[in-house]
Each structure stands twice: as C-alpha cells, then as structure tokens.
Amino acid sequence: MHHTPTQTPTLPVTVSGTLRRLLLAAGTGAALLLAGCASEKPAQNTTFDFGPAASSAQFVQAARAPIAAIVVGDVTGSAALDSERMFYRLNYSDPLQARAYANSRWSATPLQMVTQRLKSRIAQSGAKVLSVSDASDGVPILRLEIDDFSHHFDSQASSHGQLVLRASLFQGHKLVDQKTFDRKTPASSLDAGGGARALAGATDTVASDVIAWLATLPLKKE
C-alpha cells in the first residue's frame, strides 16, 4: 500500500506574519526591561555637616566670655550619636521611636561635630581653648554631654532640629556649676537637608548660651 508522507501544515501568510511581529515585540520589550533594570543604580548617600563656623561680629559681640583660657573636653552622649547616622522622630505619631534617614549621613559623628563647633565658637568669644592634655592647674574644665540631637517632626507639615546639652564646669577638681541647654530651631524643609540646617542652627545657639553662662560663673583667679 502506498503511503503519502505526512506534511507539516503551513500557516497562512497573514497569521504567521502577525505571530512573528508579536514575538519580535515581546522580545524587544523584554530586552528593554532588562536593560532598564541593569541601568538602575543604588541611591547615593548625601552627606551633611554644619558648614564653616564663619566669624560673625554679631555672634562675638553677643557672646563674649571673660575667660582667659578653658579646657573643653570632647562631647559625650549615647552610642547612637557616635555614628554618622541622621536620626528623626515623628512626634505626632510615635515619638518613642528614633528613625534613621536611609540615604543621608553626617560627615562625622554628631559628638565630633558638636565638639568642634563649640570649641570654635568659644574661641571666637576670645577665650583660649585648650585640650585635656594641655590642662594645667587652675584652668577651668568644661565637660559636655548630649541628651538629644535629632530632627523632630511635630506634624506632617512642620519640623525642627533639637539639641539638648548638659554642661558642667569644673575648677580645681570641684564642680563650679552645671546647666542643661535645650534649643529648637525650625527646619526650612521637611527632609534631611532641612534637619541638618536646623541642627546646625540649634548648635550655634547653644554655643552662644554656653558662652553667656560661663560669663556669669564665679571663677577663682589662680
């Protein structure tokens, strides 16, 4: 018996052409999607600091301390402030939770930045700022501790930078006085940049407060 070879059916020209175009479009779309995913880069961190402590005649005139020399120790605080992370709190939602900005960092730790800014401001007031290793008998020693340094959101439309700092002045191994300074500066924007500017302003204001406080203390002439 004679058998006719089995043949593969041929699609009509119009159907096969449409199928080819669909497959080509799908392949092109997949290629573009893969190319887009490959081109995506992880978000870059933005770094903030206090900016230069420029000399200001108004600042110096308003905060002049009649202290010839003073030892300023490094500012201390919680372990969270010994890193470059920038913290904020949603006071209107959960004020007990400290959150860190994902892609924003300080250029140094807050403890280091506040230490440097306070030393610069005290030096601008006319006092000679010494380190602990330079201490000599009779020179007052200023010790500083931060209780709060963060960007606070009072609502979804307003926020401020807050610095709470406790200052203790010693002379001759005796406590002369201790005072806590609490300053809030409104933020110009509801983001990490606004918080950084507000905290820089709060730090400068606290520095002025500390200098004014030092000027009122009865220090022994030794």
Tab-separated table of C-alpha atoms in Angstrom:
chain	number	residue	atom	x	y	z
A	1	MET	CA	0.000	0.000	0.000
A	2	HIS	CA	1.338	3.449	-0.906
A	3	HIS	CA	1.563	5.977	1.972
A	4	THR	CA	1.620	9.723	1.471
A	5	PRO	CA	4.317	11.439	3.628
A	6	THR	CA	2.968	13.445	6.488
A	7	GLN	CA	3.442	17.196	5.920
A	8	THR	CA	3.592	19.988	8.480
A	9	PRO	CA	0.696	22.336	7.922
A	10	THR	CA	1.678	25.755	6.681
A	11	LEU	CA	0.130	28.787	8.440
A	12	PRO	CA	-1.415	31.358	6.223
A	13	VAL	CA	0.901	34.223	5.394
A	14	THR	CA	-1.124	36.773	7.352
A	15	VAL	CA	-1.227	34.660	10.529
A	16	SER	CA	2.459	33.749	10.506
A	17	GLY	CA	3.456	37.367	9.878
A	18	THR	CA	1.364	38.590	12.774
A	19	LEU	CA	2.861	35.952	15.048
A	20	ARG	CA	6.386	36.916	14.048
A	21	ARG	CA	5.656	40.569	14.805
A	22	LEU	CA	4.194	39.700	18.205
A	23	LEU	CA	7.206	37.567	19.111
A	24	LEU	CA	9.571	40.301	17.954
A	25	ALA	CA	7.735	42.940	20.003
A	26	ALA	CA	7.736	40.714	23.081
A	27	GLY	CA	11.452	40.067	22.718
A	28	THR	CA	12.203	43.759	22.266
A	29	GLY	CA	10.132	44.655	25.321
A	30	ALA	CA	11.895	42.072	27.448
A	31	ALA	CA	15.270	43.353	26.267
A	32	LEU	CA	14.328	46.929	27.118
A	33	LEU	CA	13.085	45.853	30.554
A	34	LEU	CA	16.321	44.010	31.284
A	35	ALA	CA	18.362	46.977	30.049
A	36	GLY	CA	16.357	49.305	32.312
A	37	CYS	CA	16.920	47.103	35.330
A	38	ALA	CA	20.617	46.870	34.579
A	39	SER	CA	20.922	50.658	34.282
A	40	GLU	CA	19.289	51.329	37.660
A	41	LYS	CA	21.884	52.358	40.251
A	42	PRO	CA	21.502	52.248	44.024
A	43	ALA	CA	20.633	55.578	45.611
A	44	GLN	CA	23.706	57.563	46.601
A	45	ASN	CA	24.145	58.783	50.153
A	46	THR	CA	24.025	62.531	50.739
A	47	THR	CA	26.467	63.842	53.332
A	48	PHE	CA	25.789	66.842	55.576
A	49	ASP	CA	27.759	68.895	58.077
A	50	PHE	CA	27.371	72.235	59.903
A	51	GLY	CA	29.187	74.263	57.286
A	52	PRO	CA	32.087	76.578	58.158
A	53	ALA	CA	31.993	78.314	61.523
A	54	ALA	CA	32.464	81.691	59.911
A	55	SER	CA	33.430	84.505	62.234
A	56	SER	CA	30.472	86.747	62.906
A	57	ALA	CA	30.877	90.128	64.567
A	58	GLN	CA	27.302	89.896	65.805
A	59	PHE	CA	27.929	86.476	67.364
A	60	VAL	CA	31.187	87.531	69.013
A	61	GLN	CA	29.664	90.716	70.398
A	62	ALA	CA	26.610	88.904	71.758
A	63	ALA	CA	28.562	86.054	73.346
A	64	ARG	CA	31.877	87.192	74.768
A	65	ALA	CA	33.189	85.216	77.732
A	66	PRO	CA	35.675	86.920	80.085
A	67	ILE	CA	37.685	83.703	80.421
A	68	ALA	CA	41.371	83.769	79.550
A	69	ALA	CA	41.619	80.021	78.938
A	70	ILE	CA	39.392	76.982	79.263
A	71	VAL	CA	39.761	73.258	78.707
A	72	VAL	CA	36.926	71.881	76.558
A	73	GLY	CA	36.556	68.108	76.711
A	74	ASP	CA	35.103	66.013	73.900
A	75	VAL	CA	31.320	65.944	73.928
A	76	THR	CA	29.859	62.633	75.105
A	77	GLY	CA	26.473	61.031	74.502
A	78	SER	CA	24.660	57.821	73.647
A	79	ALA	CA	26.151	55.198	71.339
A	80	ALA	CA	23.693	56.240	68.615
A	81	LEU	CA	25.376	59.651	68.444
A	82	ASP	CA	28.759	58.040	67.926
A	83	SER	CA	27.922	57.169	64.314
A	84	GLU	CA	27.232	59.168	61.153
A	85	ARG	CA	23.537	58.264	61.003
A	86	MET	CA	20.966	61.080	60.922
A	87	PHE	CA	18.008	60.477	63.217
A	88	TYR	CA	14.470	61.850	63.161
A	89	ARG	CA	11.310	61.336	65.220
A	90	LEU	CA	7.648	61.530	64.248
A	91	ASN	CA	6.370	63.226	67.400
A	92	TYR	CA	2.795	63.271	66.103
A	93	SER	CA	2.801	59.511	65.504
A	94	ASP	CA	5.369	57.626	67.596
A	95	PRO	CA	7.774	59.920	69.477
A	96	LEU	CA	9.443	56.985	71.234
A	97	GLN	CA	10.884	55.576	68.003
A	98	ALA	CA	14.102	57.037	66.617
A	99	ARG	CA	14.322	56.540	62.858
A	100	ALA	CA	17.410	56.958	60.675
A	101	TYR	CA	17.375	58.545	57.227
A	102	ALA	CA	18.101	55.844	54.655
A	103	ASN	CA	20.314	57.764	52.212
A	104	SER	CA	21.581	60.700	54.295
A	105	ARG	CA	24.573	60.785	56.620
A	106	TRP	CA	26.593	63.236	58.672
A	107	SER	CA	30.169	63.783	57.520
A	108	ALA	CA	31.322	62.933	61.050
A	109	THR	CA	29.601	61.758	64.210
A	110	PRO	CA	27.348	64.312	65.959
A	111	LEU	CA	29.603	64.070	69.010
A	112	GLN	CA	32.598	65.133	66.923
A	113	MET	CA	30.740	67.891	65.074
A	114	VAL	CA	29.236	69.461	68.199
A	115	THR	CA	32.617	69.306	69.939
A	116	GLN	CA	34.338	71.104	67.080
A	117	ARG	CA	31.608	73.725	66.688
A	118	LEU	CA	31.547	74.575	70.412
A	119	LYS	CA	35.330	74.867	70.523
A	120	SER	CA	35.273	77.170	67.505
A	121	ARG	CA	32.556	79.386	68.982
A	122	ILE	CA	34.231	79.608	72.398
A	123	ALA	CA	37.492	80.549	70.693
A	124	GLN	CA	35.639	83.244	68.740
A	125	SER	CA	34.430	84.657	72.051
A	126	GLY	CA	38.019	85.461	72.974
A	127	ALA	CA	38.959	82.532	75.204
A	128	LYS	CA	41.947	80.287	74.566
A	129	VAL	CA	40.580	76.774	74.074
A	130	LEU	CA	42.815	74.002	75.413
A	131	SER	CA	42.566	70.231	75.160
A	132	VAL	CA	42.532	67.891	78.145
A	133	SER	CA	46.184	67.032	77.575
A	134	ASP	CA	47.061	70.747	77.787
A	135	ALA	CA	45.281	71.241	81.108
A	136	SER	CA	47.146	72.984	83.874
A	137	ASP	CA	46.287	73.760	87.478
A	138	GLY	CA	43.579	76.378	87.864
A	139	VAL	CA	42.316	76.271	84.253
A	140	PRO	CA	38.537	75.636	84.201
A	141	ILE	CA	37.429	72.396	82.566
A	142	LEU	CA	34.180	72.265	80.588
A	143	ARG	CA	32.526	68.877	80.175
A	144	LEU	CA	29.589	68.472	77.802
A	145	GLU	CA	27.028	65.708	77.286
A	146	ILE	CA	24.280	65.490	74.656
A	147	ASP	CA	20.856	64.190	75.673
A	148	ASP	CA	19.125	64.792	72.330
A	149	PHE	CA	20.312	65.651	68.840
A	150	SER	CA	17.693	64.863	66.230
A	151	HIS	CA	15.203	66.131	63.662
A	152	HIS	CA	11.704	66.229	65.189
A	153	PHE	CA	8.501	66.277	63.120
A	154	ASP	CA	5.734	67.990	65.109
A	155	SER	CA	3.242	67.256	62.315
A	156	GLN	CA	3.286	66.276	58.672
A	157	ALA	CA	3.787	69.951	57.818
A	158	SER	CA	6.330	71.211	60.380
A	159	SER	CA	9.575	70.080	61.990
A	160	HIS	CA	12.541	71.351	63.961
A	161	GLY	CA	16.068	70.409	64.927
A	162	GLN	CA	16.623	69.980	68.658
A	163	LEU	CA	19.811	69.907	70.709
A	164	VAL	CA	19.687	69.183	74.434
A	165	LEU	CA	23.121	69.547	76.018
A	166	ARG	CA	24.259	69.378	79.630
A	167	ALA	CA	27.321	71.450	80.532
A	168	SER	CA	29.405	71.038	83.688
A	169	LEU	CA	32.233	73.395	84.646
A	170	PHE	CA	34.980	72.230	86.995
A	171	GLN	CA	37.852	74.137	88.517
A	172	GLY	CA	40.441	72.604	90.810
A	173	HIS	CA	38.595	69.256	90.692
A	174	LYS	CA	35.472	70.956	92.101
A	175	LEU	CA	32.167	71.444	90.345
A	176	VAL	CA	31.519	75.152	89.824
A	177	ASP	CA	28.113	74.807	88.177
A	178	GLN	CA	26.033	72.640	85.861
A	179	LYS	CA	23.288	73.628	83.457
A	180	THR	CA	21.180	71.997	80.723
A	181	PHE	CA	20.569	73.850	77.473
A	182	ASP	CA	17.628	72.975	75.234
A	183	ARG	CA	17.294	74.699	71.865
A	184	LYS	CA	14.898	74.090	68.974
A	185	THR	CA	15.336	75.609	65.518
A	186	PRO	CA	12.546	75.375	62.887
A	187	ALA	CA	13.517	73.373	59.804
A	188	SER	CA	13.302	75.105	56.442
A	189	SER	CA	12.240	71.877	54.703
A	190	LEU	CA	10.752	68.532	55.673
A	191	ASP	CA	13.767	66.410	54.746
A	192	ALA	CA	17.272	65.513	55.874
A	193	GLY	CA	18.696	68.755	54.485
A	194	GLY	CA	16.215	70.825	56.449
A	195	GLY	CA	17.006	68.849	59.582
A	196	ALA	CA	20.755	69.335	59.095
A	197	ARG	CA	20.390	73.111	58.749
A	198	ALA	CA	18.100	73.276	61.777
A	199	LEU	CA	20.502	71.264	63.936
A	200	ALA	CA	23.417	73.454	62.848
A	201	GLY	CA	21.408	76.493	63.934
A	202	ALA	CA	20.453	74.891	67.243
A	203	THR	CA	24.116	74.047	67.908
A	204	ASP	CA	25.240	77.625	67.277
A	205	THR	CA	22.511	78.933	69.581
A	206	VAL	CA	23.504	76.523	72.346
A	207	ALA	CA	27.137	77.570	71.908
A	208	SER	CA	26.100	81.193	72.443
A	209	ASP	CA	24.091	80.164	75.517
A	210	VAL	CA	27.036	78.251	76.981
A	211	ILE	CA	29.376	81.215	76.498
A	212	ALA	CA	26.912	83.594	78.126
A	213	TRP	CA	26.519	81.150	81.035
A	214	LEU	CA	30.297	80.871	81.510
A	215	ALA	CA	30.496	84.641	81.804
A	216	THR	CA	28.233	84.564	84.883
A	217	LEU	CA	30.196	81.955	86.867
A	218	PRO	CA	32.441	82.894	89.811
A	219	LEU	CA	35.827	81.542	88.828
A	220	LYS	CA	38.839	81.683	91.118
A	221	LYS	CA	41.946	83.514	89.977
A	222	GLU	CA	44.800	81.084	90.393
